[in-house]
Amino acid sequence: MTDLPRHMSVEAFRLAGYATIDWIADYYERIESLPVQPKIEPGEIYSRLPDEPPLEGEAFSAILADLDRVILPGLMHWQSPNFFGYFPANASAPSILGDVVSSGIGVQGMLWQTSPACTELESRVLDWLVEMLNLPGKFKISTGCGGGVIHDTASSATLCALLAARERASGYTAREHGIKNDLVAYCSEEAHSSMEKAMSIAGLGSHKLRKIPTDQKLAMSPSLLTEAIGRDRAVGLKPFFVCGTVGTTSSLAIDPIEEIGQVCGRHKLWLHVDAAMIGTAALCPEFRYVHAGLEFADSYCFNPHKWMLTNFDCDCFYVADREPLNRALSVMPEYLRNEVTEKGTAIDYRDWQIPLGRRFRALKLWFVIRSYGVLGLQAFVRQHVAWAEKFECWINDDPAFELVMPRSLNLLCFRRLGSDDDNRALLQRLNQDGQVFLTHTVIDGRYCLRLCIAQTNTEFRHIERAWQLIQEVADQ
Amino acid sequence: MTDLPRHMSVEAFRLAGYATIDWIADYYERIESLPVQPKIEPGEIYSRLPDEPPLEGEAFSAILADLDRVILPGLMHWQSPNFFGYFPANASAPSILGDVVSSGIGVQGMLWQTSPACTELESRVLDWLVEMLNLPGKFKISTGCGGGVIHDTASSATLCALLAARERASGYTAREHGIKNDLVAYCSEEAHSSMEKAMSIAGLGSHKLRKIPTDQKLAMSPSLLTEAIGRDRAVGLKPFFVCGTVGTTSSLAIDPIEEIGQVCGRHKLWLHVDAAMIGTAALCPEFRYVHAGLEFADSYCFNPHKWMLTNFDCDCFYVADREPLNRALSVMPEYLRNEVTEKGTAIDYRDWQIPLGRRFRALKLWFVIRSYGVLGLQAFVRQHVAWAEKFECWINDDPAFELVMPRSLNLLCFRRLGSDDDNRALLQRLNQDGQVFLTHTVIDGRYCLRLCIAQTNTEFRHIERAWQLIQEVADQ
């Protein structure tokens, strides 16, 4: 029959679903043995796929089989216990299954009206996280004029923070009348590239982003920030936004948010704090120093999809006052009008983000928090920091290696004594071998290896093995 | 033990996974009997959830049970066969399972390097869609300087199109130096609200978006477009961008892309075509008229997550030339540098979108196309249009009702003879009853009911029942 679409019956879905779960379970059973980085040339996977789409539908088993045949050889295995690159994008069993439910029920949470539970579970879980990380109470949706929302990534959160600040700084005219070319923003030299991208997108231009020099710890210098603001004011520009980073991508450096916050307070600048990677550390009271000064922030974000066992994508974005954000981003076409929105008695998360539509992402976060409990999540973070401490000792004890920066939480930036090229070659050999995957960074002009201990499936033995491999390959 | 995180074993994941699949299958078995729109007040779901997150982890079964107890009563059932509101957000079994694989393997596709298969499957599937919809060949990544990418929503695609056009119009200076306040864009009065939002985000201001009046078919008037461009030029403004809509949200009106394209050609304006809902219709040769003139477009998008059986989120965005897009959006921090990117031998989709990170969304699209085949997808679209034709006849045959606009493909805008308030009350009673869900729009100042036939699980009997209910409730 070609004149009726061939939908899978519910019973067939059940069986295909079990097979898919089995495929994932089998993948996790062998993931440790797979080379973390694929050995593949550009174009190889593309050319293994047929030129033409199939005319007739195919059996589900054929598609699953092609996952092994075509897709797996072209994957970097982010969930491998031997993955220490970039920052992780942690999945976990409860998170995967929460996401499965989201895909399954397929609701659209653009308005409260279009699925109240999608909005209200999100508000509740984000309120829980305020408690769990001991964030300032002003970020709770239930108690004030602020609140939290789930974004895809910290890039989007940073952009929205910038747009909210731009709206406020323009006296709420930018949205309708556009911007004047006089607004200036600030971050450190080590801040994430998304800050530059956000400045471009917002029409302000990346050149109006002042990258403030950092101290020896690669943290923003508040006095140089103050000077830069003064210079800009003196030539008639209008400083309006500072992005403080808590855990830079390169080295997990931590900007002094309290002092930066005081500068922002004096100059009436919006302070956004980007804690994408290490916000999660604040689950543990002993690591809450990372958030010192956060009471000064107008907005804040961190990514459960990095270190909190929640699969990509899931960034939690908070504002102290939702009005500038909503005024910067709200739209109300006729076909979306509804009583609840007009009464203003509920949150419409559409007005908190760039896109209109939204997935039910709160489910996976809810599944994770309930499955692990606060204590389980704390234990997860603690063990990584403890292992990173061990690793730090190993580096210090080996005269052939040096730490380029003191360890920050679970990240190590180190190098073999020798040239940049030696270290570049070392990294390449390590990653080509496939038993381990690390990335690099450049600190003070020196190329170094960068090892982040945060993957869900990593155990202590993987850390030991990684160090052993690094030493072996360096000796060759 | 509270000092170790309690990860689920692979075997436990397998069982919890089966249970989750069963929960979804059971949900689909009863979905038809659930009221489509929940009966719930703002705050009800939030207050049913505990104030505090759990300290200790909970059993997976307890969480699944709470889906029924807490979440289900607060859902709008977008996958119900009785859902005719807004546009659908279609899921299907293969799509759900493709998404499950994506959640399960948890790779990050920001760069080719970070998972080559994630990038290359996406390029291949988007090339397939160029053939399947008979789009201009310039949108194929394999044959020219253009190409396609998956975005979350058409809102994001439209924003990126606008940013690429802004970059080109500014002589490639906007990204670094910001914008001058002189750029003007155009769309019809009926275009999607995301166009206004994109203008605000880009710093151009929603007032610099000219909403061109439409004709009786609610399609943009090319002559009024030309006049508006002339007026703006005359006062020293710089027209740069037109968004043509193929299938407006309110009534599926179709702008005359060919004539608009000629205007754009004459004035060197970027033409973006938003076919979010009805791009999918072009699967069928008999409906390809919707894309007439598309060869004039610089960029184009449609949403498989609306009418092509692919669960939210999945928008396909194409550009004829990727250079302006990439130049508007690329960043290259040190820690992302890699050989392949530097050689430029592969696509890095990071430079095609707002966020940095990206999910492996191509999997679900691949699963859908392979499971249904081109013929199956065509049949899916055809049956909806055929049913909408029937529905149109029923409305025409009932003297108590009138069509407010001629049917466009699978959308009907109609009203009961009587006042706007009568129709508003009719819609409210219908939706409160829960057996069916429709939304409204306003056309030529008249309130009308809006019924979109596109849900995956809808059969002809649901259409018949919906019409019967509408008649019954109207008679009460």
Short mmCIF file of N, CA and C in Angstrom, two decimals, chain B residues 79-220:
data_model
loop_
_atom_site.label_atom_id
_atom_site.label_comp_id
_atom_site.label_asym_id
_atom_site.label_seq_id
_atom_site.Cartn_x
_atom_site.Cartn_y
_atom_site.Cartn_z
N GLN B 79 -0.55 15.36 21.20
CA GLN B 79 -0.54 14.17 20.34
C GLN B 79 -1.90 13.48 20.28
N SER B 80 -2.92 14.09 20.86
CA SER B 80 -4.27 13.52 20.78
C SER B 80 -4.79 13.64 19.34
N PRO B 81 -5.50 12.62 18.88
CA PRO B 81 -6.10 12.73 17.54
C PRO B 81 -7.17 13.82 17.47
N ASN B 82 -7.58 14.29 18.63
CA ASN B 82 -8.60 15.35 18.68
C ASN B 82 -8.00 16.74 18.82
N PHE B 83 -6.70 16.85 18.62
CA PHE B 83 -6.02 18.14 18.70
C PHE B 83 -6.04 18.79 17.32
N PHE B 84 -6.72 19.93 17.22
CA PHE B 84 -6.78 20.66 15.94
C PHE B 84 -6.34 22.12 16.11
N GLY B 85 -5.70 22.43 17.24
CA GLY B 85 -5.36 23.81 17.57
C GLY B 85 -4.06 24.27 16.92
N TYR B 86 -3.80 25.56 17.02
CA TYR B 86 -2.55 26.16 16.54
C TYR B 86 -2.09 25.44 15.26
N PHE B 87 -0.77 25.12 15.25
CA PHE B 87 -0.25 24.10 14.35
C PHE B 87 0.15 22.94 15.23
N PRO B 88 0.10 21.73 14.71
CA PRO B 88 0.48 20.61 15.57
C PRO B 88 1.99 20.60 15.82
N ALA B 89 2.41 19.82 16.79
CA ALA B 89 3.84 19.54 17.00
C ALA B 89 3.93 18.02 16.93
N ASN B 90 3.92 17.53 15.72
CA ASN B 90 3.75 16.10 15.46
C ASN B 90 4.88 15.22 15.95
N ALA B 91 4.54 14.26 16.76
CA ALA B 91 5.46 13.18 17.05
C ALA B 91 5.04 11.97 16.23
N SER B 92 5.90 10.99 16.14
CA SER B 92 5.56 9.71 15.54
C SER B 92 6.49 8.70 16.18
N ALA B 93 6.14 7.44 16.09
CA ALA B 93 6.97 6.42 16.76
C ALA B 93 8.43 6.48 16.32
N PRO B 94 8.73 6.50 15.01
CA PRO B 94 10.15 6.53 14.62
C PRO B 94 10.86 7.79 15.11
N SER B 95 10.15 8.90 15.10
CA SER B 95 10.75 10.15 15.54
C SER B 95 11.07 10.10 17.03
N ILE B 96 10.13 9.61 17.82
CA ILE B 96 10.38 9.50 19.26
C ILE B 96 11.61 8.62 19.48
N LEU B 97 11.69 7.51 18.77
CA LEU B 97 12.80 6.59 19.01
C LEU B 97 14.12 7.13 18.48
N GLY B 98 14.09 7.89 17.39
CA GLY B 98 15.31 8.55 16.93
C GLY B 98 15.80 9.54 17.98
N ASP B 99 14.85 10.23 18.60
CA ASP B 99 15.21 11.19 19.64
C ASP B 99 15.73 10.47 20.89
N VAL B 100 15.19 9.29 21.16
CA VAL B 100 15.67 8.49 22.29
C VAL B 100 17.15 8.14 22.07
N VAL B 101 17.50 7.76 20.86
CA VAL B 101 18.89 7.44 20.56
C VAL B 101 19.77 8.68 20.78
N SER B 102 19.28 9.82 20.33
CA SER B 102 20.02 11.07 20.51
C SER B 102 20.26 11.35 21.99
N SER B 103 19.21 11.21 22.81
CA SER B 103 19.38 11.41 24.25
C SER B 103 20.33 10.37 24.82
N GLY B 104 20.24 9.16 24.31
CA GLY B 104 21.04 8.06 24.85
C GLY B 104 22.53 8.21 24.56
N ILE B 105 22.88 8.52 23.32
CA ILE B 105 24.31 8.59 23.02
C ILE B 105 24.91 9.93 23.46
N GLY B 106 24.05 10.96 23.57
CA GLY B 106 24.48 12.19 24.22
C GLY B 106 25.73 12.84 23.66
N VAL B 107 25.86 12.90 22.33
CA VAL B 107 27.01 13.60 21.77
C VAL B 107 26.67 15.08 21.55
N GLN B 108 27.69 15.85 21.36
CA GLN B 108 27.61 17.29 21.21
C GLN B 108 28.15 17.62 19.83
N GLY B 109 27.32 18.22 18.98
CA GLY B 109 27.74 18.43 17.59
C GLY B 109 28.17 19.83 17.23
N MET B 110 28.75 20.57 18.16
CA MET B 110 29.09 21.97 17.86
C MET B 110 30.08 22.11 16.71
N LEU B 111 31.03 21.18 16.65
CA LEU B 111 32.02 21.17 15.58
C LEU B 111 31.96 19.83 14.86
N TRP B 112 32.44 19.77 13.64
CA TRP B 112 32.61 18.49 12.98
C TRP B 112 33.43 17.57 13.87
N GLN B 113 34.51 18.13 14.39
CA GLN B 113 35.45 17.39 15.23
C GLN B 113 34.80 16.73 16.45
N THR B 114 33.78 17.35 17.01
CA THR B 114 33.22 16.85 18.27
C THR B 114 32.21 15.73 18.04
N SER B 115 31.98 15.34 16.85
CA SER B 115 31.21 14.15 16.46
C SER B 115 30.87 14.23 14.97
N PRO B 116 31.80 13.79 14.14
CA PRO B 116 31.62 13.92 12.69
C PRO B 116 30.28 13.40 12.18
N ALA B 117 29.80 12.29 12.71
CA ALA B 117 28.55 11.71 12.21
C ALA B 117 27.36 12.63 12.48
N CYS B 118 27.43 13.37 13.55
CA CYS B 118 26.35 14.29 13.90
C CYS B 118 26.23 15.37 12.82
N THR B 119 27.35 15.88 12.37
CA THR B 119 27.36 16.88 11.31
C THR B 119 26.99 16.27 9.95
N GLU B 120 27.59 15.14 9.63
CA GLU B 120 27.44 14.61 8.27
C GLU B 120 26.08 13.96 8.03
N LEU B 121 25.50 13.35 9.05
CA LEU B 121 24.13 12.83 8.87
C LEU B 121 23.17 14.01 8.64
N GLU B 122 23.41 15.08 9.37
CA GLU B 122 22.57 16.27 9.22
C GLU B 122 22.67 16.83 7.80
N SER B 123 23.89 16.95 7.29
CA SER B 123 24.06 17.46 5.93
C SER B 123 23.35 16.55 4.92
N ARG B 124 23.50 15.25 5.13
CA ARG B 124 22.92 14.31 4.17
C ARG B 124 21.39 14.38 4.20
N VAL B 125 20.83 14.35 5.39
CA VAL B 125 19.36 14.35 5.50
C VAL B 125 18.79 15.68 4.97
N LEU B 126 19.50 16.77 5.23
CA LEU B 126 19.01 18.04 4.70
C LEU B 126 19.15 18.12 3.19
N ASP B 127 20.14 17.45 2.63
CA ASP B 127 20.24 17.34 1.18
C ASP B 127 19.08 16.49 0.63
N TRP B 128 18.77 15.41 1.30
CA TRP B 128 17.62 14.59 0.90
C TRP B 128 16.34 15.44 0.82
N LEU B 129 16.18 16.28 1.83
CA LEU B 129 14.94 17.08 1.88
C LEU B 129 14.85 18.07 0.73
N VAL B 130 16.02 18.55 0.25
CA VAL B 130 16.01 19.43 -0.93
C VAL B 130 15.36 18.68 -2.10
N GLU B 131 15.72 17.41 -2.25
CA GLU B 131 15.11 16.59 -3.32
C GLU B 131 13.64 16.32 -3.01
N MET B 132 13.38 15.95 -1.78
CA MET B 132 12.02 15.53 -1.43
C MET B 132 11.00 16.64 -1.62
N LEU B 133 11.42 17.90 -1.32
CA LEU B 133 10.50 19.04 -1.47
C LEU B 133 10.71 19.74 -2.80
N ASN B 134 11.65 19.21 -3.59
CA ASN B 134 11.98 19.85 -4.87
C ASN B 134 12.40 21.30 -4.69
N LEU B 135 13.23 21.53 -3.68
CA LEU B 135 13.74 22.88 -3.44
C LEU B 135 14.83 23.20 -4.46
N PRO B 136 15.15 24.48 -4.66
CA PRO B 136 16.24 24.82 -5.58
C PRO B 136 17.55 24.12 -5.16
N GLY B 137 18.29 23.64 -6.15
CA GLY B 137 19.52 22.91 -5.89
C GLY B 137 20.57 23.70 -5.14
N LYS B 138 20.49 25.01 -5.20
CA LYS B 138 21.49 25.84 -4.52
C LYS B 138 21.46 25.65 -3.00
N PHE B 139 20.38 25.07 -2.48
CA PHE B 139 20.29 24.84 -1.03
C PHE B 139 20.99 23.56 -0.59
N LYS B 140 21.51 22.80 -1.57
CA LYS B 140 22.19 21.55 -1.22
C LYS B 140 23.61 21.84 -0.79
N ILE B 141 24.00 21.23 0.31
CA ILE B 141 25.35 21.47 0.83
C ILE B 141 26.40 20.78 -0.04
N SER B 142 25.98 19.72 -0.72
CA SER B 142 26.96 18.92 -1.45
C SER B 142 27.30 19.50 -2.81
N THR B 143 26.49 20.43 -3.29
CA THR B 143 26.70 20.83 -4.68
C THR B 143 27.06 22.30 -4.86
N GLY B 144 27.11 23.06 -3.77
CA GLY B 144 27.38 24.46 -4.03
C GLY B 144 27.86 25.17 -2.80
N CYS B 145 27.56 26.46 -2.73
CA CYS B 145 28.05 27.22 -1.60
C CYS B 145 26.96 27.44 -0.57
N GLY B 146 25.82 26.80 -0.78
CA GLY B 146 24.74 26.91 0.21
C GLY B 146 24.70 25.70 1.11
N GLY B 147 23.53 25.48 1.71
CA GLY B 147 23.39 24.30 2.55
C GLY B 147 22.33 24.45 3.61
N GLY B 148 22.04 23.33 4.27
CA GLY B 148 21.00 23.31 5.29
C GLY B 148 21.51 22.92 6.65
N VAL B 149 20.76 23.29 7.67
CA VAL B 149 21.11 23.04 9.06
C VAL B 149 19.82 22.88 9.84
N ILE B 150 19.87 22.13 10.93
CA ILE B 150 18.69 22.00 11.78
C ILE B 150 18.74 23.03 12.91
N HIS B 151 17.68 23.80 13.04
CA HIS B 151 17.52 24.72 14.16
C HIS B 151 16.42 24.20 15.07
N ASP B 152 16.28 24.82 16.24
CA ASP B 152 15.17 24.42 17.10
C ASP B 152 13.83 24.82 16.48
N THR B 153 13.72 26.08 16.09
CA THR B 153 12.45 26.59 15.61
C THR B 153 12.66 27.55 14.45
N ALA B 154 11.56 27.87 13.77
CA ALA B 154 11.62 28.85 12.68
C ALA B 154 11.96 30.23 13.22
N SER B 155 11.64 30.50 14.47
CA SER B 155 12.02 31.80 15.06
C SER B 155 13.53 31.97 15.00
N SER B 156 14.24 30.94 15.36
CA SER B 156 15.71 31.03 15.36
C SER B 156 16.25 31.11 13.93
N ALA B 157 15.62 30.37 13.03
CA ALA B 157 16.05 30.40 11.63
C ALA B 157 15.86 31.80 11.05
N THR B 158 14.70 32.39 11.32
CA THR B 158 14.42 33.72 10.81
C THR B 158 15.41 34.73 11.36
N LEU B 159 15.72 34.60 12.64
CA LEU B 159 16.70 35.49 13.25
C LEU B 159 18.06 35.34 12.57
N CYS B 160 18.48 34.11 12.32
CA CYS B 160 19.79 33.89 11.68
C CYS B 160 19.80 34.41 10.25
N ALA B 161 18.69 34.25 9.54
CA ALA B 161 18.60 34.80 8.19
C ALA B 161 18.77 36.32 8.25
N LEU B 162 18.09 36.93 9.21
CA LEU B 162 18.17 38.39 9.36
C LEU B 162 19.60 38.82 9.68
N LEU B 163 20.29 38.05 10.52
CA LEU B 163 21.66 38.41 10.90
C LEU B 163 22.62 38.26 9.72
N ALA B 164 22.41 37.21 8.92
CA ALA B 164 23.25 37.01 7.74
C ALA B 164 23.04 38.17 6.76
N ALA B 165 21.78 38.55 6.57
CA ALA B 165 21.45 39.65 5.66
C ALA B 165 22.01 40.98 6.17
N ARG B 166 21.93 41.16 7.49
CA ARG B 166 22.43 42.39 8.11
C ARG B 166 23.94 42.48 7.91
N GLU B 167 24.61 41.34 8.02
CA GLU B 167 26.07 41.32 7.84
C GLU B 167 26.44 41.69 6.40
N ARG B 168 25.71 41.10 5.47
CA ARG B 168 25.98 41.39 4.06
C ARG B 168 25.68 42.86 3.74
N ALA B 169 24.53 43.33 4.23
CA ALA B 169 24.10 44.71 3.93
C ALA B 169 25.05 45.73 4.54
N SER B 170 25.71 45.36 5.62
CA SER B 170 26.61 46.32 6.27
C SER B 170 28.02 46.24 5.68
N GLY B 171 28.18 45.50 4.60
CA GLY B 171 29.52 45.32 4.04
C GLY B 171 30.40 44.53 5.00
N TYR B 172 29.79 43.62 5.71
CA TYR B 172 30.49 42.74 6.65
C TYR B 172 31.17 43.52 7.78
N THR B 173 30.48 44.54 8.26
CA THR B 173 31.04 45.30 9.38
C THR B 173 30.18 45.19 10.65
N ALA B 174 28.92 44.77 10.50
CA ALA B 174 27.99 44.80 11.64
C ALA B 174 28.48 43.94 12.80
N ARG B 175 28.98 42.77 12.47
CA ARG B 175 29.38 41.85 13.53
C ARG B 175 30.40 42.49 14.47
N GLU B 176 31.35 43.18 13.91
CA GLU B 176 32.38 43.78 14.76
C GLU B 176 32.03 45.18 15.22
N HIS B 177 31.45 45.97 14.30
CA HIS B 177 31.30 47.40 14.60
C HIS B 177 29.89 47.77 14.99
N GLY B 178 28.97 46.81 14.99
CA GLY B 178 27.60 47.13 15.34
C GLY B 178 26.88 47.76 14.17
N ILE B 179 25.61 48.06 14.39
CA ILE B 179 24.79 48.52 13.27
C ILE B 179 24.59 50.03 13.31
N LYS B 180 24.30 50.53 12.13
CA LYS B 180 23.76 51.89 12.07
C LYS B 180 22.26 51.75 12.12
N ASN B 181 21.61 52.79 12.57
CA ASN B 181 20.17 52.68 12.78
C ASN B 181 19.40 53.00 11.49
N ASP B 182 19.80 52.40 10.36
CA ASP B 182 19.17 52.79 9.10
C ASP B 182 18.64 51.61 8.28
N LEU B 183 18.73 50.40 8.81
CA LEU B 183 18.29 49.23 8.05
C LEU B 183 16.79 48.98 8.24
N VAL B 184 16.13 48.64 7.16
CA VAL B 184 14.69 48.43 7.20
C VAL B 184 14.35 47.08 6.59
N ALA B 185 13.42 46.39 7.23
CA ALA B 185 12.99 45.08 6.73
C ALA B 185 11.48 45.08 6.48
N TYR B 186 11.05 44.06 5.75
CA TYR B 186 9.65 44.02 5.29
C TYR B 186 9.08 42.61 5.46
N CYS B 187 7.81 42.57 5.83
CA CYS B 187 7.08 41.30 5.79
C CYS B 187 5.61 41.70 5.64
N SER B 188 4.73 40.72 5.54
CA SER B 188 3.33 41.10 5.42
C SER B 188 2.71 41.30 6.80
N GLU B 189 1.55 41.90 6.82
CA GLU B 189 0.82 42.09 8.08
C GLU B 189 0.51 40.76 8.76
N GLU B 190 0.53 39.71 7.97
CA GLU B 190 0.16 38.39 8.48
C GLU B 190 1.37 37.53 8.85
N ALA B 191 2.57 38.07 8.71
CA ALA B 191 3.77 37.25 8.98
C ALA B 191 3.86 36.88 10.45
N HIS B 192 4.70 35.93 10.74
CA HIS B 192 4.82 35.40 12.10
C HIS B 192 5.46 36.43 13.04
N SER B 193 5.05 36.38 14.29
CA SER B 193 5.55 37.31 15.30
C SER B 193 7.07 37.21 15.48
N SER B 194 7.66 36.09 15.06
CA SER B 194 9.11 35.93 15.23
C SER B 194 9.89 36.93 14.39
N MET B 195 9.27 37.44 13.34
CA MET B 195 9.94 38.43 12.50
C MET B 195 10.13 39.73 13.30
N GLU B 196 9.09 40.13 14.00
CA GLU B 196 9.17 41.32 14.85
C GLU B 196 10.20 41.10 15.97
N LYS B 197 10.16 39.91 16.54
CA LYS B 197 11.08 39.59 17.64
C LYS B 197 12.53 39.60 17.14
N ALA B 198 12.74 39.07 15.93
CA ALA B 198 14.09 39.06 15.37
C ALA B 198 14.61 40.48 15.16
N MET B 199 13.75 41.36 14.69
CA MET B 199 14.16 42.76 14.49
C MET B 199 14.57 43.41 15.81
N SER B 200 13.82 43.10 16.86
CA SER B 200 14.16 43.63 18.19
C SER B 200 15.49 43.07 18.66
N ILE B 201 15.64 41.77 18.58
CA ILE B 201 16.87 41.13 19.06
C ILE B 201 18.09 41.68 18.32
N ALA B 202 17.96 41.84 17.00
CA ALA B 202 19.08 42.29 16.17
C ALA B 202 19.42 43.76 16.38
N GLY B 203 18.64 44.43 17.22
CA GLY B 203 18.94 45.82 17.55
C GLY B 203 18.39 46.81 16.54
N LEU B 204 17.66 46.31 15.55
CA LEU B 204 17.13 47.18 14.50
C LEU B 204 15.82 47.82 14.95
N GLY B 205 15.13 47.15 15.84
CA GLY B 205 13.88 47.70 16.37
C GLY B 205 12.68 47.27 15.55
N SER B 206 11.63 46.89 16.25
CA SER B 206 10.45 46.38 15.54
C SER B 206 9.78 47.46 14.69
N HIS B 207 10.04 48.74 15.00
CA HIS B 207 9.45 49.80 14.19
C HIS B 207 10.10 49.91 12.81
N LYS B 208 11.24 49.30 12.65
CA LYS B 208 11.88 49.31 11.33
C LYS B 208 11.45 48.09 10.50
N LEU B 209 10.45 47.41 11.02
CA LEU B 209 9.86 46.32 10.24
C LEU B 209 8.57 46.86 9.64
N ARG B 210 8.53 46.94 8.31
CA ARG B 210 7.31 47.45 7.65
C ARG B 210 6.39 46.28 7.38
N LYS B 211 5.20 46.37 7.93
CA LYS B 211 4.24 45.29 7.71
C LYS B 211 3.35 45.66 6.53
N ILE B 212 3.66 45.06 5.41
CA ILE B 212 3.00 45.40 4.15
C ILE B 212 1.57 44.87 4.14
N PRO B 213 0.61 45.69 3.77
CA PRO B 213 -0.78 45.22 3.71
C PRO B 213 -0.95 44.05 2.74
N THR B 214 -1.99 43.30 2.97
CA THR B 214 -2.23 42.09 2.18
C THR B 214 -3.48 42.27 1.32
N ASP B 215 -3.61 41.38 0.34
CA ASP B 215 -4.80 41.40 -0.52
C ASP B 215 -5.92 40.57 0.12
N GLN B 216 -6.98 40.30 -0.66
CA GLN B 216 -8.11 39.55 -0.08
C GLN B 216 -7.72 38.14 0.35
N LYS B 217 -6.68 37.62 -0.29
CA LYS B 217 -6.22 36.28 0.13
C LYS B 217 -5.24 36.35 1.29
N LEU B 218 -5.09 37.53 1.86
CA LEU B 218 -4.15 37.76 2.96
C LEU B 218 -2.69 37.52 2.57
N ALA B 219 -2.42 37.69 1.29
CA ALA B 219 -1.05 37.56 0.78
C ALA B 219 -0.45 38.96 0.60
N MET B 220 0.86 39.06 0.78
CA MET B 220 1.54 40.34 0.68
C MET B 220 1.37 40.93 -0.71
#
